[in-house]
mmCIF file of C-alpha atoms in Angstrom:
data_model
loop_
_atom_site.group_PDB
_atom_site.id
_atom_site.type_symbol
_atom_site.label_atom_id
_atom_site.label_comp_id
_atom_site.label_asym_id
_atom_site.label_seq_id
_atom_site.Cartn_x
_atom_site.Cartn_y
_atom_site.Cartn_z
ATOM 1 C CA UNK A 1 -305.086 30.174 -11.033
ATOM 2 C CA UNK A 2 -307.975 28.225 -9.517
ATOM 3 C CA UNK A 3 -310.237 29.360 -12.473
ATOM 4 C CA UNK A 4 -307.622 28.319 -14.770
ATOM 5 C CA UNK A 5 -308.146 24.364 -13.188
ATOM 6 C CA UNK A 6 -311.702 23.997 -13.243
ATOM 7 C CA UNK A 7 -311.757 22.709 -16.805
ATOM 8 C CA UNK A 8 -308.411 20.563 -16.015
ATOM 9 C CA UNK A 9 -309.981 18.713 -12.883
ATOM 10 C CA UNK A 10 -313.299 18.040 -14.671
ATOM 11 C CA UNK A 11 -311.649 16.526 -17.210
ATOM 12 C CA UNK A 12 -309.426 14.107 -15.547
ATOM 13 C CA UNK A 13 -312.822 13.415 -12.994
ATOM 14 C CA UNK A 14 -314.316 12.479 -16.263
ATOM 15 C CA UNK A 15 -311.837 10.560 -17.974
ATOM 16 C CA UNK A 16 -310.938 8.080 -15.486
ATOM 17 C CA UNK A 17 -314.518 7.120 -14.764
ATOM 18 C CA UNK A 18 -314.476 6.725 -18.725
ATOM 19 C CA UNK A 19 -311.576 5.184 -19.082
ATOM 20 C CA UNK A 20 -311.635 2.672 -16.778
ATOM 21 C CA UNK A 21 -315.256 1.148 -17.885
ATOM 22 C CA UNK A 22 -314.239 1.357 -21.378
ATOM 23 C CA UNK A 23 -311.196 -0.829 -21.015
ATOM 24 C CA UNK A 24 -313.631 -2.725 -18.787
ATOM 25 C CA UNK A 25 -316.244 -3.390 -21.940
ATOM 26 C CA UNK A 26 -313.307 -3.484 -24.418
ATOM 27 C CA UNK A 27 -312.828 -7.040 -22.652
ATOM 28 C CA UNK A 28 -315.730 -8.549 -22.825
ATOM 29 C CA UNK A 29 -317.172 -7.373 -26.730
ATOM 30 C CA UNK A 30 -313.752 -7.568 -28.060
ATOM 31 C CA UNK A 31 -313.875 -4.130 -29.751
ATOM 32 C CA UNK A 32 -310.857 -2.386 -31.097
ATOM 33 C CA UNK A 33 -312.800 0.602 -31.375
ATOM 34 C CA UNK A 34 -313.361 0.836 -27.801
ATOM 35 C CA UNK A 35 -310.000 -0.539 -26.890
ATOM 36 C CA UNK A 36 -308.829 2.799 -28.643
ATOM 37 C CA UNK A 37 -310.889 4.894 -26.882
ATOM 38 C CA UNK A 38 -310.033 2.807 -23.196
ATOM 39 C CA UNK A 39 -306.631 4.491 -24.632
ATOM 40 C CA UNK A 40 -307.496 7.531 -25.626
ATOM 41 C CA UNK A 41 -309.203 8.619 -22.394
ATOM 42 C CA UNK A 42 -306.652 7.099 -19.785
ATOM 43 C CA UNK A 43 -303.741 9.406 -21.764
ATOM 44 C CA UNK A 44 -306.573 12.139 -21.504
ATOM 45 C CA UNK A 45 -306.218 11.686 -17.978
ATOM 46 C CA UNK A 46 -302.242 11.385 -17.590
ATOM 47 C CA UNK A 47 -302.485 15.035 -19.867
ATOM 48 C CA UNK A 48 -304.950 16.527 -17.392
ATOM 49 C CA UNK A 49 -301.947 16.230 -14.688
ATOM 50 C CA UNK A 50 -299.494 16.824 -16.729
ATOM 51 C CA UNK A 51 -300.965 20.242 -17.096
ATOM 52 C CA UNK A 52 -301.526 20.715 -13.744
ATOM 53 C CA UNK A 53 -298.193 20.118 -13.163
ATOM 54 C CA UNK A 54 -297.244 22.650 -15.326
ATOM 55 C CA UNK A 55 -299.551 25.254 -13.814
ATOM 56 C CA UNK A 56 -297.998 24.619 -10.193
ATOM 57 C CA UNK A 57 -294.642 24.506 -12.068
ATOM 58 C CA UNK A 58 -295.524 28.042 -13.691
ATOM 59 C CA UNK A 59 -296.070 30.271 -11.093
ATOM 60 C CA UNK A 60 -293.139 29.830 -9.283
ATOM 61 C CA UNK A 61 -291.156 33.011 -8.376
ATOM 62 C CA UNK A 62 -289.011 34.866 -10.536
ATOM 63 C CA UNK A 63 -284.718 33.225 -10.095
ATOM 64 C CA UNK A 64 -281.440 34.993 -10.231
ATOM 65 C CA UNK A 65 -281.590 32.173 -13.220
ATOM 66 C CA UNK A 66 -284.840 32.656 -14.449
ATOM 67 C CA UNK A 67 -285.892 36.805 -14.024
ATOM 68 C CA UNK A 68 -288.928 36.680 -15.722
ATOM 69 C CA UNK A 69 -290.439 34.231 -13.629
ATOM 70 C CA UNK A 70 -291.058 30.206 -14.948
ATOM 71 C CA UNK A 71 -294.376 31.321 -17.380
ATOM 72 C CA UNK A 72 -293.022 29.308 -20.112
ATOM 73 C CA UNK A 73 -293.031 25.967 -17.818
ATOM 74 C CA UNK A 74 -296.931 25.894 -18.489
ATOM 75 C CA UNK A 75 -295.821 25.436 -22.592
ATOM 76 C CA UNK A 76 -293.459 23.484 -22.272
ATOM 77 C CA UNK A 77 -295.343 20.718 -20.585
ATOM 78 C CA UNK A 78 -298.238 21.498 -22.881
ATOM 79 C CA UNK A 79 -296.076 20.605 -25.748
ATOM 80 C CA UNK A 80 -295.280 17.191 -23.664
ATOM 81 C CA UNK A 81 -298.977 17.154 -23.394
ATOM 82 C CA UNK A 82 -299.622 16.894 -26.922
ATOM 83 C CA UNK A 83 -296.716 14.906 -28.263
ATOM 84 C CA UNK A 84 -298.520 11.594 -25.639
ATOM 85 C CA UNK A 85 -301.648 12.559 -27.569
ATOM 86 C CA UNK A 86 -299.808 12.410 -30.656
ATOM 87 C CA UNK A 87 -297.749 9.165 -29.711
ATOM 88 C CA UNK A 88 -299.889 6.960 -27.208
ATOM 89 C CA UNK A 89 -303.479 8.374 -28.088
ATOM 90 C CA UNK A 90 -302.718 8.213 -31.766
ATOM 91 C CA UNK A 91 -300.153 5.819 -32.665
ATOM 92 C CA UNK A 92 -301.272 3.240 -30.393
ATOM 93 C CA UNK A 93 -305.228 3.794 -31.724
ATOM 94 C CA UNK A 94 -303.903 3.546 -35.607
ATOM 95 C CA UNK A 95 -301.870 0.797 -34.394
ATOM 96 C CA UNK A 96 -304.435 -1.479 -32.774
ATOM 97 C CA UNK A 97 -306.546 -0.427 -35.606
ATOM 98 C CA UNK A 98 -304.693 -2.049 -38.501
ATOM 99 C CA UNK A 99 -304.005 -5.195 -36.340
ATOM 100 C CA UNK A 100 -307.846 -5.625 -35.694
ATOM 101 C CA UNK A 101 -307.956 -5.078 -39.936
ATOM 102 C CA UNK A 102 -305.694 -7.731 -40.430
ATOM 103 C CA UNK A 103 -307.113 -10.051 -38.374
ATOM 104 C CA UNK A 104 -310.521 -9.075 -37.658
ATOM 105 C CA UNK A 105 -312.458 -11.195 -34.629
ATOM 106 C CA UNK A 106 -316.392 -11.376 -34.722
ATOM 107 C CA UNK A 107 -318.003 -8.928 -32.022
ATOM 108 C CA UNK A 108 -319.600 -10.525 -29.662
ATOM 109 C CA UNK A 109 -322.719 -8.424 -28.031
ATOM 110 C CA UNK A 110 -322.263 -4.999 -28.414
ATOM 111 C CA UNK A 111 -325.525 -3.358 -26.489
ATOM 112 C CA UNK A 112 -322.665 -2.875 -23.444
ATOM 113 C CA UNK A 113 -320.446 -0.867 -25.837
ATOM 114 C CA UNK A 114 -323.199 1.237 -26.860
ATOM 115 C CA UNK A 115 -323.957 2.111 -22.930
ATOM 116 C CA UNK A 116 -320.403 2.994 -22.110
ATOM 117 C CA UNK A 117 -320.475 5.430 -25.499
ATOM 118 C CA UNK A 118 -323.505 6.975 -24.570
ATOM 119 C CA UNK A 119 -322.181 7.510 -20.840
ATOM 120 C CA UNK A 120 -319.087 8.216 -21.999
ATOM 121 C CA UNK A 121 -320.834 11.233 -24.471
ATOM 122 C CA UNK A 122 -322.608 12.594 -21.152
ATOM 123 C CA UNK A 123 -319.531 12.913 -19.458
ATOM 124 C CA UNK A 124 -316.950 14.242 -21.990
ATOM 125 C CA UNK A 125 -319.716 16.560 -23.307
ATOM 126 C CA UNK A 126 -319.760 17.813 -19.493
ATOM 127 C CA UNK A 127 -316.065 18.660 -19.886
ATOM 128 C CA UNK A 128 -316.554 20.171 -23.176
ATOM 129 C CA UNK A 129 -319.052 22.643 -22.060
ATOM 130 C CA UNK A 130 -317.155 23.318 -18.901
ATOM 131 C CA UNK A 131 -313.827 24.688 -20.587
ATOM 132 C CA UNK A 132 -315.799 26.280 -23.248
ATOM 133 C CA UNK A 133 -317.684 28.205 -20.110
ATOM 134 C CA UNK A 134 -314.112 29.135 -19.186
ATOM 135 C CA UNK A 135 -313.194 29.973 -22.272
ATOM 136 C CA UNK A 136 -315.726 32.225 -23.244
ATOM 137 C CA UNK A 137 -315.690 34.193 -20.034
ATOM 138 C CA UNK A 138 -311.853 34.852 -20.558
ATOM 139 C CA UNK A 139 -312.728 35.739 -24.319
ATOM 140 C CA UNK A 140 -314.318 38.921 -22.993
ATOM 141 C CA UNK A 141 -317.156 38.884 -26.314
ATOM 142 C CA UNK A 142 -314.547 37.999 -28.913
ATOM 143 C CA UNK A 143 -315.575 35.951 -31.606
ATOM 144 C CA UNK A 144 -314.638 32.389 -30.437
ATOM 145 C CA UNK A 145 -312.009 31.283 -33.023
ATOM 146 C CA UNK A 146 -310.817 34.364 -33.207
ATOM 147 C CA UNK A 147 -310.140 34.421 -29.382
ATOM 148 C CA UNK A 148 -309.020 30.979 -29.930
ATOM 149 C CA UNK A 149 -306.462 31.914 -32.431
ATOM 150 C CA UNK A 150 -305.562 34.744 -29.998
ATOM 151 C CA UNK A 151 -305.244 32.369 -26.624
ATOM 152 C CA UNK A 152 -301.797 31.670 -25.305
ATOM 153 C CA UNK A 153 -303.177 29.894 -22.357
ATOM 154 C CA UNK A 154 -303.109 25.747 -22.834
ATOM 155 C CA UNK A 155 -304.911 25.177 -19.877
ATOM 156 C CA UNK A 156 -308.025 26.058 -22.155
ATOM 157 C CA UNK A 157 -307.581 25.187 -25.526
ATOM 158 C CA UNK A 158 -305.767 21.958 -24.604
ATOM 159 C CA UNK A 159 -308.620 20.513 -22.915
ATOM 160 C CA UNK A 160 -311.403 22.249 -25.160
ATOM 161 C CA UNK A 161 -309.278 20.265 -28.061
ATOM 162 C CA UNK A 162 -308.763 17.287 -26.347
ATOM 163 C CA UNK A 163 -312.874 16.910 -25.380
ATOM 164 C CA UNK A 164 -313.371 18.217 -29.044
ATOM 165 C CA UNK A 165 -311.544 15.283 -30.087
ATOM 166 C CA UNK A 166 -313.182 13.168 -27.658
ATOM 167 C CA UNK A 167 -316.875 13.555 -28.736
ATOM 168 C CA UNK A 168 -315.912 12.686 -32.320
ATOM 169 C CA UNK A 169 -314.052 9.712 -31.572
ATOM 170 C CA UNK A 170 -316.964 8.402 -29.609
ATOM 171 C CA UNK A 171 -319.174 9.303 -32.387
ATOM 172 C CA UNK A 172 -316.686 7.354 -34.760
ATOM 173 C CA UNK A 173 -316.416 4.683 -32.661
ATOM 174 C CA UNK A 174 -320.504 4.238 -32.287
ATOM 175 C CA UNK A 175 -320.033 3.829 -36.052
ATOM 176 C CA UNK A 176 -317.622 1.646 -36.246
ATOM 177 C CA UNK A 177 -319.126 -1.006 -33.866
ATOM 178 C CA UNK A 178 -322.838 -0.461 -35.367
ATOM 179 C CA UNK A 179 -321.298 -1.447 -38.950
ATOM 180 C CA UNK A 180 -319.155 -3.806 -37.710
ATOM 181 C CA UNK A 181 -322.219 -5.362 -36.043
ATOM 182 C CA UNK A 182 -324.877 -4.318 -38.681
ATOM 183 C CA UNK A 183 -322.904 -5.829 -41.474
ATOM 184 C CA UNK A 184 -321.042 -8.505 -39.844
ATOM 185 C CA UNK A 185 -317.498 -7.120 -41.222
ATOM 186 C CA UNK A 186 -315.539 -7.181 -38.001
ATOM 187 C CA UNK A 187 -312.834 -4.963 -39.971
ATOM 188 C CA UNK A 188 -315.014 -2.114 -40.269
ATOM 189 C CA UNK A 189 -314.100 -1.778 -36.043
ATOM 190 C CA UNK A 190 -310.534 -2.028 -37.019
ATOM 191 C CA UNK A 191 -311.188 1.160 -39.682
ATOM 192 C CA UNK A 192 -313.019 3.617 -36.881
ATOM 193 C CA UNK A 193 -309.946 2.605 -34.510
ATOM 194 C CA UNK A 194 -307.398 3.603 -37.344
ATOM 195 C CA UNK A 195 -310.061 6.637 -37.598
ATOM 196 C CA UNK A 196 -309.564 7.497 -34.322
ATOM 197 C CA UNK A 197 -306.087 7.639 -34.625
ATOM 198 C CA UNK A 198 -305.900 9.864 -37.346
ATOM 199 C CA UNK A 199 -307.866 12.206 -36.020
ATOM 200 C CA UNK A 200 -305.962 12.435 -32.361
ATOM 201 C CA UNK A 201 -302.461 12.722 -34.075
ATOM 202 C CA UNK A 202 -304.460 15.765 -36.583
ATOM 203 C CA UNK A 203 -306.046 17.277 -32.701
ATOM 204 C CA UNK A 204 -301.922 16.490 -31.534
ATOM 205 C CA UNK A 205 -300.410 18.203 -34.416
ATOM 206 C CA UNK A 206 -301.973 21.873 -34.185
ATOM 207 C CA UNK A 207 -301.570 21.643 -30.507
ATOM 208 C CA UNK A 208 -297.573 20.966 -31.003
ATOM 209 C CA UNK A 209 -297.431 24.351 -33.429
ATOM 210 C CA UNK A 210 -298.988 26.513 -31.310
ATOM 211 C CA UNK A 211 -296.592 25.437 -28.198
ATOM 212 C CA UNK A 212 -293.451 25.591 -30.419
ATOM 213 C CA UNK A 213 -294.421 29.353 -31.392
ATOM 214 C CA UNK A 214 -294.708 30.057 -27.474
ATOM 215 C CA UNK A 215 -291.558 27.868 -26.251
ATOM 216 C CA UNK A 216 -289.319 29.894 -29.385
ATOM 217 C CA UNK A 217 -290.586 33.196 -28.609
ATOM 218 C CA UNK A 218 -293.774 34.121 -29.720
ATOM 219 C CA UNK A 219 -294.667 38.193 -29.594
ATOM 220 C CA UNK A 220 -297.810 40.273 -29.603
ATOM 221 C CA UNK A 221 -300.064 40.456 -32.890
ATOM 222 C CA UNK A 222 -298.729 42.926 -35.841
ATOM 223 C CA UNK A 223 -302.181 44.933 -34.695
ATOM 224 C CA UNK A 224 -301.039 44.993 -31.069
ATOM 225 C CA UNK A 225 -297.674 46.027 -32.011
ATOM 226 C CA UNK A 226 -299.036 49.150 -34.195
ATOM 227 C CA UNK A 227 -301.673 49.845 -31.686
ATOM 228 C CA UNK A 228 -298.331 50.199 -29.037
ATOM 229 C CA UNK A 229 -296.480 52.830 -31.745
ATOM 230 C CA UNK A 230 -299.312 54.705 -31.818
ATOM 231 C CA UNK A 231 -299.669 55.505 -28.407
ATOM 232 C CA UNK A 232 -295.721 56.412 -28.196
ATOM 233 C CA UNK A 233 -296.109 58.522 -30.900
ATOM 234 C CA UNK A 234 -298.753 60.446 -28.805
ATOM 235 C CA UNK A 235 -296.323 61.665 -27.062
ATOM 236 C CA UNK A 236 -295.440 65.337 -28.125
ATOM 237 C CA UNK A 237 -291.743 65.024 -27.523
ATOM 238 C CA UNK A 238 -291.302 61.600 -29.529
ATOM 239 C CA UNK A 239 -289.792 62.303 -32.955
ATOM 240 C CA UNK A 240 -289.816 58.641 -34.456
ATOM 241 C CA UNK A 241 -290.736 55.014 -33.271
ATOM 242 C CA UNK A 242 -288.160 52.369 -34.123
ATOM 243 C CA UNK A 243 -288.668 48.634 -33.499
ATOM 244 C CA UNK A 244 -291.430 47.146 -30.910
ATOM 245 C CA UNK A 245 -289.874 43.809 -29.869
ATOM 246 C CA UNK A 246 -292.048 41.631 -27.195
ATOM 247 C CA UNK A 247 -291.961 37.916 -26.283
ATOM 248 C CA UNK A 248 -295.006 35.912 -24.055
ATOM 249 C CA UNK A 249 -293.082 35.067 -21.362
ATOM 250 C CA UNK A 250 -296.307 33.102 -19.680
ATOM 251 C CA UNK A 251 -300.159 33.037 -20.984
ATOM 252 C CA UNK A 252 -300.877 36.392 -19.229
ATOM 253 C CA UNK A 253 -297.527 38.102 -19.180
ATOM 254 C CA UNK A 254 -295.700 39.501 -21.893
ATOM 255 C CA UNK A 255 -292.300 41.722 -22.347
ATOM 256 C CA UNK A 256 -292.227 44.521 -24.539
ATOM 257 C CA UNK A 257 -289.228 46.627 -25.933
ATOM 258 C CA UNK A 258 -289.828 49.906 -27.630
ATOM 259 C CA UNK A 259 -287.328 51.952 -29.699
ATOM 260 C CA UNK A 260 -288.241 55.738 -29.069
ATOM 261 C CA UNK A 261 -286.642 58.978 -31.097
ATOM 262 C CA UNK A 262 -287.101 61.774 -29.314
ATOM 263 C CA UNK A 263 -286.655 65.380 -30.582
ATOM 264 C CA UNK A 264 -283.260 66.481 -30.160
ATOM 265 C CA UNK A 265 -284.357 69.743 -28.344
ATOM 266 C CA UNK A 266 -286.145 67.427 -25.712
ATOM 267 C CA UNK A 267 -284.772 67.899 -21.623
ATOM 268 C CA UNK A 268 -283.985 64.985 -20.142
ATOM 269 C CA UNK A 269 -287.172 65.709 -17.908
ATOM 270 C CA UNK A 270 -289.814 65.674 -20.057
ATOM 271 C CA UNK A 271 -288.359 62.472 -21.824
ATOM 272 C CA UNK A 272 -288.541 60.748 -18.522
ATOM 273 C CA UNK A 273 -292.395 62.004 -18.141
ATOM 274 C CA UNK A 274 -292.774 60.595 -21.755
ATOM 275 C CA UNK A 275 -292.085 56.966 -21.041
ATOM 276 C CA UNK A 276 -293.980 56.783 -17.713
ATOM 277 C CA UNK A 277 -296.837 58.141 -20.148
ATOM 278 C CA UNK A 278 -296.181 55.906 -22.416
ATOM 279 C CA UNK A 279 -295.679 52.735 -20.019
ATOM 280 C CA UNK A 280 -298.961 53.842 -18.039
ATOM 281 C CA UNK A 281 -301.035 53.963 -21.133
ATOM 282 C CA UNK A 282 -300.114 50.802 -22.994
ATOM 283 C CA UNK A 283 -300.786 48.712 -19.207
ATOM 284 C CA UNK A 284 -303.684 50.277 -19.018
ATOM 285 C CA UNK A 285 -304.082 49.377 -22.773
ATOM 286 C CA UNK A 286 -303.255 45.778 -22.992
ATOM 287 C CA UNK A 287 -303.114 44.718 -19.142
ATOM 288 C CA UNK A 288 -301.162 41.363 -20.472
ATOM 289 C CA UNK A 289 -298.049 43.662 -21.089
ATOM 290 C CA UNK A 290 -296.510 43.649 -17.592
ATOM 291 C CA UNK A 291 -292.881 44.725 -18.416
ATOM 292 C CA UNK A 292 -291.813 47.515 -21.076
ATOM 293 C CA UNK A 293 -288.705 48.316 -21.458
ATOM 294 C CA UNK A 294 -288.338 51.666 -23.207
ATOM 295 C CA UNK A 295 -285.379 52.836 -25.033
ATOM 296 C CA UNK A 296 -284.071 56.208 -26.257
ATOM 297 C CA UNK A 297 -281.963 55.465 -29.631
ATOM 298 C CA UNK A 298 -281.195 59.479 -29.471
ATOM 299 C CA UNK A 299 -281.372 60.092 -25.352
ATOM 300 C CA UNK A 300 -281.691 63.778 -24.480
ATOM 301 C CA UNK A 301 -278.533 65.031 -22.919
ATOM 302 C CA UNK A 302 -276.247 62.505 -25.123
ATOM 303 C CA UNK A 303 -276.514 59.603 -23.648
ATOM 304 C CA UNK A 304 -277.366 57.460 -26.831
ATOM 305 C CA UNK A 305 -277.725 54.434 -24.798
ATOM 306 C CA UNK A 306 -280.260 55.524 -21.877
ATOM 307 C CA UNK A 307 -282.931 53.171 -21.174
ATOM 308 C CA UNK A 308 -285.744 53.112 -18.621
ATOM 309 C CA UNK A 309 -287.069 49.447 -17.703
ATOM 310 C CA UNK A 310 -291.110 49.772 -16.457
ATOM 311 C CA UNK A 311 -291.512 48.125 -13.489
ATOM 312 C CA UNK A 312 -293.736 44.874 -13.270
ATOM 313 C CA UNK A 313 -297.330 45.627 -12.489
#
């Protein structure tokens, strides 16, 4: 858990140094560009504990109520997470935007903005490079968007995302003020702030999908799931392997339930040493599968319904 934080608390260590001198600057050129990114960092911020929260929230004992454990608290306030970088860090950017279009004002001296982006670069591009470092060591030599397609922990990808989104505001925004400046059309500010915007509630978006796919029940990849058959069908007293039904249940933890046919001839014995083969070779296998759940659909001795639960690792 304390490796899963590092990239959390040097994010919020870098946003509210950034935020707090950009809304500082933002008053005294007058730039609506940096106004939005005063914005965008302090939400940055407000996410980074939001997540934190989540993580202490997370890994709170399994409940009578809750028996596999509170996993899913970590999505659910990632999706909170991104709907304030949806709402505050991109609404309120494309909002302050078009006002700033509409009625542009004349920006005063903007060496001061330039400073605070360069500054600001240093330190988000610190962040970046920390959660990719995290990243990349919990990858294990997967390709990265592959393992970042694959991740199911927000800790990560939420902050690699928001940085991500981060550097190229600030390059947008270094635009925006240079052309503003450069040309003397105040609205061109206004346009990188509606920029901005855009491209938070795009960052906002993909974050939201891939925490509704977790919060509804997201299961194992198709590959996974075959990769699990064929290890039950190893087994020299399985006949058949029915459905393979599994649900993330937190970003390392996942519940699995396999259908198993066993030959009809099979004692009730060698069925049992079956699934503790089975269950010992998949966690050994995939090491995020911590519960299987094994079920005979033809049980030796007639009982159709017998079922043996593996115990959490």
């Amino acid at each position: 858990m304390a490796e899963s934080k590092i990239p959390i608390y040097g994010a919020i260590g870098a946003n509210v140094a950034i935020a707090v001198t950009k809304f500082i600057v933002a008053g005294i050129t007058g730039s609506s560009a940096m106004l939005s990114e005063g914005i965008h960092s302090a939400v940055d911020t407000f996410n980074g504990v939001l997540l934190l929260v989540g993580l202490h929230l997370s890994k709170r004992p399994a409940t009578a109520e809750h028996p596999f454990g509170h996993g899913k608290e970590l999505y659910f306030w990632s999706l909170i997470v991104a709907v304030l970088i949806f709402g505050l860090g991109g609404g309120v950017s494309f909002y302050e935007g078009i006002q700033h279009i509409r009625q542009p004002e004349p920006m005063r001296d903007p060496t001061w903005n330039y400073v605070v982006l360069a500054a600001a670069a240093l330190f988000e591009g610190t962040s970046f490079l920390i959660a990719l470092r995290q990243f990349r060591g919990q990858a294990r030599g997967v390709p990265f968007w592959e393992a970042l397609d694959r991740s199911k922990d927000p800790t990560t990808y939420t902050v690699l995302a928001e940085d991500s989104a981060a550097l190229a505001g600030l390059a947008v925004a270094a635009l925006g003020i240079y052309f503003s400046h450069a040309l003397n059309m105040p609205m061109l500010d206004g346009v990188a702030s509606v920029v901005i915007g855009v491209l938070l509630a795009g960052v906002a978006v993909l974050l939201i999908a891939q925490s509704r796919g977790l919060l509804i029940g997201e299961g194992v990849r198709p590959e996974t799931a075959k990769a699990i058959r064929a290890v039950v069908m190893e087994q020299p007293s399985v006949e058949g392997v029915g459905r393979v039904l599994s649900m993330y249940v937190g970003p390392d933890e996942v519940l699995v339930v396999v259908d198993v046919d066993f030959k009809d001839d099979t004692p009730t014995g060698d069925a049992a040493d079956a699934i503790a083969a089975i269950e010992k070779q998949v966690r050994a296998r995939f090491p995020m599968i911590r519960r299987i759940f094994v079920e005979a659909s033809d049980a030796p001795g007639g009982d159709a319904s017998a079922a043996r639960p593996g115990a959490a690792s």
